[in-house]
């Protein structure tokens, strides 16, 4: 049996919202989304003291869970500590339309689960104290935000992996455009925990720091899962 808990800490309130395995919505201005394979039952709960829980069971496939913004933008995002046992990614994850693009800015990779095969290396960039390798691939006849179709997938993969810090997304978007990887109109953009069919126990919480110059959007969330 597969169990997952997503805890988001914002402001005090209390409500319960049952949802399907693939669910999304807005909580006090923050967008959340959870997608999971194999049809596990899901319930999203907004607890007292600003805690939000998301649970699902009977799911042996992979999942993506996170919170952020809809639409996204070329913004700076701060994320906090992320600790996990098993195969999972920590990334800035999102979509654009026209062109239809799924993108990942990969910050941490637990369990050595490699990104998809068939990636084409396009170059690199330096941002937020590390070099990132840039990759592109074409995804054929897979699920997207527009249904089953073909779309591009972009990756920036950090060489010096980390579990907290700031991500200057605009640096990546500019570097992608410079190597022929344009984005379109922003859809959602989240700090995502991506788990795979393995034992996963993790947390993602916002660090309390003085923000740097310029706009920084902050949120907190906890992701835990295990088989």
Tab-separated table of N, CA and C in Angstrom, residues 82-210:
chain	number	residue	atom	x	y	z
A	82	UNK	N	14.931	19.585	2.317
A	82	UNK	CA	14.261	18.445	1.694
A	82	UNK	C	15.100	17.224	1.974
A	83	UNK	N	14.565	16.284	2.729
A	83	UNK	CA	15.278	15.060	3.072
A	83	UNK	C	14.408	13.876	2.703
A	84	UNK	N	14.990	12.892	2.054
A	84	UNK	CA	14.186	11.793	1.538
A	84	UNK	C	15.027	10.534	1.456
A	85	UNK	N	14.398	9.375	1.647
A	85	UNK	CA	15.026	8.075	1.430
A	85	UNK	C	14.274	7.396	0.300
A	86	UNK	N	14.965	7.073	-0.757
A	86	UNK	CA	14.297	6.484	-1.910
A	86	UNK	C	14.520	7.344	-3.133
A	87	UNK	N	13.795	7.057	-4.189
A	87	UNK	CA	13.969	7.751	-5.457
A	87	UNK	C	13.006	8.924	-5.551
A	88	UNK	N	13.547	10.117	-5.611
A	88	UNK	CA	12.695	11.290	-5.792
A	88	UNK	C	13.531	12.462	-6.265
A	89	UNK	N	12.853	13.413	-6.898
A	89	UNK	CA	13.459	14.668	-7.314
A	89	UNK	C	12.897	15.799	-6.466
A	90	UNK	N	13.697	16.834	-6.295
A	90	UNK	CA	13.225	18.137	-5.839
A	90	UNK	C	13.505	19.113	-6.966
A	91	UNK	N	12.477	19.780	-7.461
A	91	UNK	CA	12.667	20.634	-8.622
A	91	UNK	C	11.667	21.778	-8.630
A	92	UNK	N	12.007	22.814	-9.390
A	92	UNK	CA	11.005	23.783	-9.823
A	92	UNK	C	10.400	23.193	-11.084
A	93	UNK	N	9.097	22.999	-11.065
A	93	UNK	CA	8.416	22.230	-12.105
A	93	UNK	C	7.236	23.043	-12.612
A	94	UNK	N	7.046	23.035	-13.929
A	94	UNK	CA	5.911	23.773	-14.463
A	94	UNK	C	5.652	23.484	-15.922
A	95	UNK	N	4.681	24.203	-16.452
A	95	UNK	CA	4.244	24.046	-17.837
A	95	UNK	C	4.045	25.418	-18.476
A	96	UNK	N	4.228	25.447	-19.811
A	96	UNK	CA	3.771	26.579	-20.609
A	96	UNK	C	2.970	26.044	-21.789
A	97	UNK	N	2.205	26.929	-22.393
A	97	UNK	CA	1.464	26.598	-23.614
A	97	UNK	C	1.899	27.534	-24.734
A	98	UNK	N	1.754	27.050	-25.962
A	98	UNK	CA	2.113	27.828	-27.167
A	98	UNK	C	3.542	28.372	-27.116
A	99	UNK	N	4.565	27.507	-27.078
A	99	UNK	CA	4.515	26.054	-27.216
A	99	UNK	C	4.213	25.341	-25.896
A	100	UNK	N	3.738	24.091	-26.058
A	100	UNK	CA	3.452	23.251	-24.903
A	100	UNK	C	4.769	22.660	-24.405
A	101	UNK	N	5.168	23.050	-23.203
A	101	UNK	CA	6.458	22.650	-22.631
A	101	UNK	C	6.258	22.252	-21.175
A	102	UNK	N	6.840	21.114	-20.797
A	102	UNK	CA	6.969	20.709	-19.401
A	102	UNK	C	8.423	20.952	-19.003
A	103	UNK	N	8.647	21.669	-17.897
A	103	UNK	CA	10.033	21.981	-17.545
A	103	UNK	C	10.350	21.620	-16.101
A	104	UNK	N	11.642	21.292	-15.899
A	104	UNK	CA	12.181	20.940	-14.589
A	104	UNK	C	13.473	21.713	-14.376
A	105	UNK	N	13.597	22.375	-13.238
A	105	UNK	CA	14.885	22.878	-12.763
A	105	UNK	C	15.238	22.003	-11.570
A	106	UNK	N	16.073	21.003	-11.819
A	106	UNK	CA	16.321	19.936	-10.845
A	106	UNK	C	17.381	20.379	-9.837
A	107	UNK	N	16.995	20.411	-8.561
A	107	UNK	CA	17.881	20.849	-7.491
A	107	UNK	C	18.457	19.690	-6.686
A	108	UNK	N	17.707	18.605	-6.541
A	108	UNK	CA	18.157	17.457	-5.763
A	108	UNK	C	17.599	16.186	-6.387
A	109	UNK	N	18.391	15.127	-6.340
A	109	UNK	CA	18.006	13.838	-6.911
A	109	UNK	C	18.402	12.753	-5.925
A	110	UNK	N	17.424	12.209	-5.229
A	110	UNK	CA	17.672	11.141	-4.272
A	110	UNK	C	17.408	9.787	-4.915
A	111	UNK	N	18.254	8.833	-4.611
A	111	UNK	CA	18.053	7.484	-5.098
A	111	UNK	C	18.662	7.212	-6.449
A	112	UNK	N	19.314	8.220	-7.044
A	112	UNK	CA	19.995	8.009	-8.307
A	112	UNK	C	19.086	7.713	-9.475
A	113	UNK	N	17.822	8.115	-9.390
A	113	UNK	CA	16.898	7.879	-10.492
A	113	UNK	C	17.202	8.870	-11.611
A	114	UNK	N	17.700	8.377	-12.728
A	114	UNK	CA	18.109	9.249	-13.812
A	114	UNK	C	16.901	9.894	-14.480
A	115	UNK	N	17.072	11.124	-14.995
A	115	UNK	CA	16.029	11.719	-15.833
A	115	UNK	C	15.765	10.845	-17.052
A	116	UNK	N	14.699	11.117	-17.786
A	116	UNK	CA	14.319	10.245	-18.899
A	116	UNK	C	15.441	10.047	-19.912
A	117	UNK	N	15.469	8.879	-20.525
A	117	UNK	CA	16.434	8.618	-21.587
A	117	UNK	C	16.069	9.458	-22.801
A	118	UNK	N	17.039	9.658	-23.667
A	118	UNK	CA	16.776	10.396	-24.895
A	118	UNK	C	16.926	11.890	-24.771
A	119	UNK	N	17.461	12.371	-23.641
A	119	UNK	CA	17.681	13.804	-23.494
A	119	UNK	C	18.845	14.254	-24.375
A	120	UNK	N	18.693	15.414	-24.987
A	120	UNK	CA	19.747	16.006	-25.803
A	120	UNK	C	20.383	17.157	-25.042
A	121	UNK	N	21.699	17.062	-24.819
A	121	UNK	CA	22.409	18.131	-24.115
A	121	UNK	C	22.493	19.348	-25.011
A	122	UNK	N	22.133	20.521	-24.464
A	122	UNK	CA	22.081	21.750	-25.257
A	122	UNK	C	23.091	22.796	-24.803
A	123	UNK	N	23.724	22.582	-23.656
A	123	UNK	CA	24.665	23.567	-23.137
A	123	UNK	C	24.576	23.628	-21.628
A	124	UNK	N	25.075	24.718	-21.060
A	124	UNK	CA	24.960	24.882	-19.615
A	124	UNK	C	24.843	26.348	-19.263
A	125	UNK	N	24.530	26.591	-18.000
A	125	UNK	CA	24.487	27.946	-17.468
A	125	UNK	C	24.968	27.909	-16.038
A	126	UNK	N	25.384	29.063	-15.538
A	126	UNK	CA	25.748	29.201	-14.135
A	126	UNK	C	24.731	30.101	-13.457
A	127	UNK	N	24.149	29.606	-12.384
A	127	UNK	CA	23.135	30.365	-11.653
A	127	UNK	C	23.094	29.878	-10.214
A	128	UNK	N	22.895	30.782	-9.290
A	128	UNK	CA	22.706	30.422	-7.879
A	128	UNK	C	23.814	29.490	-7.384
A	129	UNK	N	25.063	29.874	-7.713
A	129	UNK	CA	26.275	29.220	-7.189
A	129	UNK	C	26.499	27.809	-7.710
A	130	UNK	N	26.007	27.497	-8.898
A	130	UNK	CA	26.280	26.186	-9.485
A	130	UNK	C	26.140	26.248	-10.996
A	131	UNK	N	26.794	25.305	-11.651
A	131	UNK	CA	26.578	25.066	-13.077
A	131	UNK	C	25.396	24.115	-13.231
A	132	UNK	N	24.541	24.404	-14.188
A	132	UNK	CA	23.431	23.530	-14.555
A	132	UNK	C	23.627	23.067	-15.995
A	133	UNK	N	23.387	21.792	-16.252
A	133	UNK	CA	23.364	21.271	-17.615
A	133	UNK	C	21.952	21.383	-18.167
A	134	UNK	N	21.859	21.802	-19.420
A	134	UNK	CA	20.575	22.038	-20.079
A	134	UNK	C	20.290	20.892	-21.041
A	135	UNK	N	19.091	20.349	-20.960
A	135	UNK	CA	18.684	19.240	-21.823
A	135	UNK	C	17.293	19.503	-22.391
A	136	UNK	N	17.041	18.861	-23.527
A	136	UNK	CA	15.734	18.947	-24.177
A	136	UNK	C	15.362	17.577	-24.725
A	137	UNK	N	14.089	17.266	-24.739
A	137	UNK	CA	13.612	16.054	-25.397
A	137	UNK	C	12.195	16.266	-25.886
A	138	UNK	N	11.749	15.391	-26.764
A	138	UNK	CA	10.378	15.409	-27.285
A	138	UNK	C	9.620	14.257	-26.651
A	139	UNK	N	8.499	14.547	-26.021
A	139	UNK	CA	7.636	13.540	-25.412
A	139	UNK	C	6.484	13.263	-26.372
A	140	UNK	N	6.272	12.001	-26.684
A	140	UNK	CA	5.290	11.619	-27.705
A	140	UNK	C	4.115	10.903	-27.061
A	141	UNK	N	2.941	11.419	-27.309
A	141	UNK	CA	1.675	10.779	-26.934
A	141	UNK	C	1.635	10.424	-25.449
A	142	UNK	N	1.874	11.433	-24.633
A	142	UNK	CA	1.812	11.271	-23.180
A	142	UNK	C	0.866	12.315	-22.591
A	143	UNK	N	0.494	12.079	-21.326
A	143	UNK	CA	-0.419	12.994	-20.651
A	143	UNK	C	0.245	14.348	-20.420
A	144	UNK	N	-0.499	15.409	-20.677
A	144	UNK	CA	-0.029	16.771	-20.454
A	144	UNK	C	-1.160	17.580	-19.840
A	145	UNK	N	-0.936	18.855	-19.627
A	145	UNK	CA	-2.003	19.711	-19.115
A	145	UNK	C	-3.098	19.928	-20.147
A	146	UNK	N	-2.841	19.555	-21.403
A	146	UNK	CA	-3.847	19.657	-22.465
A	146	UNK	C	-4.351	18.292	-22.902
A	147	UNK	N	-4.142	17.278	-22.076
A	147	UNK	CA	-4.539	15.927	-22.439
A	147	UNK	C	-3.385	15.161	-23.050
A	148	UNK	N	-3.681	14.005	-23.633
A	148	UNK	CA	-2.646	13.163	-24.235
A	148	UNK	C	-2.230	13.777	-25.563
A	149	UNK	N	-0.959	14.108	-25.685
A	149	UNK	CA	-0.463	14.763	-26.885
A	149	UNK	C	1.061	14.720	-26.885
A	150	UNK	N	1.675	15.351	-27.871
A	150	UNK	CA	3.126	15.496	-27.941
A	150	UNK	C	3.527	16.849	-27.347
A	151	UNK	N	4.687	16.899	-26.701
A	151	UNK	CA	5.151	18.165	-26.145
A	151	UNK	C	6.660	18.107	-25.921
A	152	UNK	N	7.249	19.281	-25.734
A	152	UNK	CA	8.665	19.389	-25.401
A	152	UNK	C	8.851	19.271	-23.893
A	153	UNK	N	10.011	18.768	-23.506
A	153	UNK	CA	10.386	18.704	-22.099
A	153	UNK	C	11.774	19.325	-21.957
A	154	UNK	N	11.891	20.325	-21.081
A	154	UNK	CA	13.156	21.011	-20.839
A	154	UNK	C	13.659	20.671	-19.437
A	155	UNK	N	14.987	20.562	-19.322
A	155	UNK	CA	15.618	20.287	-18.035
A	155	UNK	C	16.804	21.221	-17.827
A	156	UNK	N	16.930	21.755	-16.622
A	156	UNK	CA	18.191	22.271	-16.092
A	156	UNK	C	18.538	21.386	-14.904
A	157	UNK	N	19.690	20.722	-14.949
A	157	UNK	CA	20.076	19.788	-13.889
A	157	UNK	C	21.299	20.342	-13.168
A	158	UNK	N	21.136	20.637	-11.909
A	158	UNK	CA	22.189	21.247	-11.105
A	158	UNK	C	23.318	20.250	-10.859
A	159	UNK	N	24.562	20.702	-11.040
A	159	UNK	CA	25.703	19.824	-10.788
A	159	UNK	C	25.992	19.684	-9.301
A	160	UNK	N	25.894	20.782	-8.557
A	160	UNK	CA	26.098	20.748	-7.107
A	160	UNK	C	24.726	20.642	-6.447
A	161	UNK	N	24.259	19.409	-6.303
A	161	UNK	CA	22.904	19.195	-5.799
A	161	UNK	C	22.755	19.752	-4.386
A	162	UNK	N	21.548	20.194	-4.060
A	162	UNK	CA	21.295	20.816	-2.762
A	162	UNK	C	19.845	20.602	-2.365
A	163	UNK	N	19.561	20.871	-1.099
A	163	UNK	CA	18.224	20.648	-0.566
A	163	UNK	C	17.571	21.909	-0.032
A	164	UNK	N	18.202	23.070	-0.203
A	164	UNK	CA	17.583	24.332	0.171
A	164	UNK	C	18.298	25.448	-0.570
A	165	UNK	N	17.637	26.579	-0.715
A	165	UNK	CA	18.258	27.711	-1.372
A	165	UNK	C	17.281	28.526	-2.182
A	166	UNK	N	17.831	29.307	-3.099
A	166	UNK	CA	17.059	30.160	-3.990
A	166	UNK	C	17.255	29.693	-5.420
A	167	UNK	N	16.204	29.753	-6.204
A	167	UNK	CA	16.280	29.435	-7.630
A	167	UNK	C	15.841	30.670	-8.411
A	168	UNK	N	16.760	31.214	-9.198
A	168	UNK	CA	16.457	32.363	-10.047
A	168	UNK	C	15.975	31.820	-11.382
A	169	UNK	N	14.683	31.592	-11.480
A	169	UNK	CA	14.145	30.892	-12.652
A	169	UNK	C	14.402	31.653	-13.943
A	170	UNK	N	14.413	32.989	-13.882
A	170	UNK	CA	14.623	33.767	-15.093
A	170	UNK	C	15.951	33.484	-15.758
A	171	UNK	N	16.981	33.149	-14.973
A	171	UNK	CA	18.272	32.795	-15.560
A	171	UNK	C	18.153	31.550	-16.430
A	172	UNK	N	17.380	30.590	-15.983
A	172	UNK	CA	17.184	29.358	-16.745
A	172	UNK	C	16.368	29.631	-18.002
A	173	UNK	N	15.308	30.395	-17.863
A	173	UNK	CA	14.453	30.661	-19.012
A	173	UNK	C	15.220	31.408	-20.100
A	174	UNK	N	16.072	32.350	-19.701
A	174	UNK	CA	16.881	33.081	-20.682
A	174	UNK	C	17.899	32.170	-21.346
A	175	UNK	N	18.532	31.298	-20.561
A	175	UNK	CA	19.517	30.371	-21.116
A	175	UNK	C	18.855	29.382	-22.064
A	176	UNK	N	17.667	28.909	-21.722
A	176	UNK	CA	16.952	28.000	-22.615
A	176	UNK	C	16.647	28.681	-23.945
A	177	UNK	N	16.143	29.903	-23.878
A	177	UNK	CA	15.807	30.627	-25.106
A	177	UNK	C	17.037	30.815	-25.986
A	178	UNK	N	18.192	31.034	-25.360
A	178	UNK	CA	19.422	31.272	-26.112
A	178	UNK	C	19.891	30.050	-26.878
A	179	UNK	N	19.465	28.845	-26.472
A	179	UNK	CA	19.856	27.616	-27.176
A	179	UNK	C	18.672	27.021	-27.940
A	180	UNK	N	17.688	27.855	-28.252
A	180	UNK	CA	16.579	27.406	-29.085
A	180	UNK	C	15.508	26.640	-28.351
A	181	UNK	N	15.318	26.923	-27.061
A	181	UNK	CA	14.298	26.251	-26.255
A	181	UNK	C	13.345	27.302	-25.681
A	182	UNK	N	12.453	27.835	-26.511
A	182	UNK	CA	11.571	28.903	-26.038
A	182	UNK	C	10.440	28.378	-25.167
A	183	UNK	N	10.006	29.203	-24.243
A	183	UNK	CA	8.807	28.941	-23.466
A	183	UNK	C	7.646	29.735	-24.046
A	184	UNK	N	6.441	29.351	-23.632
A	184	UNK	CA	5.255	30.053	-24.089
A	184	UNK	C	4.592	30.801	-22.950
A	185	UNK	N	3.272	30.717	-22.913
A	185	UNK	CA	2.490	31.351	-21.860
A	185	UNK	C	2.535	30.482	-20.612
A	186	UNK	N	2.892	31.079	-19.482
A	186	UNK	CA	3.058	30.295	-18.262
A	186	UNK	C	1.739	29.726	-17.769
A	187	UNK	N	1.763	28.445	-17.424
A	187	UNK	CA	0.718	27.781	-16.669
A	187	UNK	C	1.240	27.688	-15.233
A	188	UNK	N	0.915	26.625	-14.505
A	188	UNK	CA	1.344	26.577	-13.112
A	188	UNK	C	2.850	26.356	-12.985
A	189	UNK	N	3.370	26.711	-11.813
A	189	UNK	CA	4.801	26.606	-11.495
A	189	UNK	C	4.913	26.284	-10.008
A	190	UNK	N	5.513	25.149	-9.668
A	190	UNK	CA	5.529	24.695	-8.278
A	190	UNK	C	6.928	24.257	-7.862
A	191	UNK	N	7.168	24.268	-6.555
A	191	UNK	CA	8.289	23.528	-5.981
A	191	UNK	C	7.789	22.109	-5.784
A	192	UNK	N	8.343	21.172	-6.536
A	192	UNK	CA	7.754	19.838	-6.653
A	192	UNK	C	8.626	18.778	-6.012
A	193	UNK	N	7.978	17.845	-5.345
A	193	UNK	CA	8.579	16.576	-4.957
A	193	UNK	C	8.027	15.529	-5.907
A	194	UNK	N	8.903	14.845	-6.610
A	194	UNK	CA	8.503	13.812	-7.565
A	194	UNK	C	9.001	12.471	-7.046
A	195	UNK	N	8.077	11.589	-6.699
A	195	UNK	CA	8.425	10.285	-6.167
A	195	UNK	C	8.189	9.197	-7.183
A	196	UNK	N	8.893	8.099	-7.006
A	196	UNK	CA	8.801	6.969	-7.916
A	196	UNK	C	8.411	5.727	-7.134
A	197	UNK	N	8.243	4.626	-7.804
A	197	UNK	CA	7.760	3.392	-7.167
A	197	UNK	C	8.867	2.791	-6.310
A	198	UNK	N	9.114	3.437	-5.182
A	198	UNK	CA	10.119	2.966	-4.240
A	198	UNK	C	9.802	3.578	-2.887
A	199	UNK	N	10.555	3.184	-1.864
A	199	UNK	CA	10.333	3.735	-0.532
A	199	UNK	C	10.750	5.195	-0.494
A	200	UNK	N	9.839	6.073	-0.084
A	200	UNK	CA	10.114	7.501	-0.040
A	200	UNK	C	9.633	8.079	1.278
A	201	UNK	N	10.502	8.766	1.984
A	201	UNK	CA	10.127	9.528	3.167
A	201	UNK	C	10.824	10.872	3.054
A	202	UNK	N	10.077	11.953	2.927
A	202	UNK	CA	10.729	13.226	2.685
A	202	UNK	C	9.995	14.394	3.287
A	203	UNK	N	10.683	15.523	3.362
A	203	UNK	CA	10.052	16.753	3.812
A	203	UNK	C	10.583	17.921	3.005
A	204	UNK	N	9.739	18.924	2.819
A	204	UNK	CA	10.120	20.139	2.109
A	204	UNK	C	9.559	21.299	2.900
A	205	UNK	N	10.419	22.093	3.520
A	205	UNK	CA	9.966	23.204	4.346
A	205	UNK	C	10.722	24.469	3.982
A	206	UNK	N	10.041	25.604	4.110
A	206	UNK	CA	10.651	26.871	3.743
A	206	UNK	C	11.655	27.327	4.797
A	207	UNK	N	12.829	27.747	4.357
A	207	UNK	CA	13.822	28.302	5.267
A	207	UNK	C	13.439	29.731	5.636
A	208	UNK	N	13.691	30.130	6.868
A	208	UNK	CA	13.420	31.486	7.323
A	208	UNK	C	14.701	32.289	7.181
A	209	UNK	N	14.755	33.139	6.168
A	209	UNK	CA	15.943	33.926	5.888
A	209	UNK	C	15.514	35.329	5.488
A	210	UNK	N	16.449	36.253	5.547
A	210	UNK	CA	16.184	37.573	4.999
A	210	UNK	C	16.194	37.473	3.485
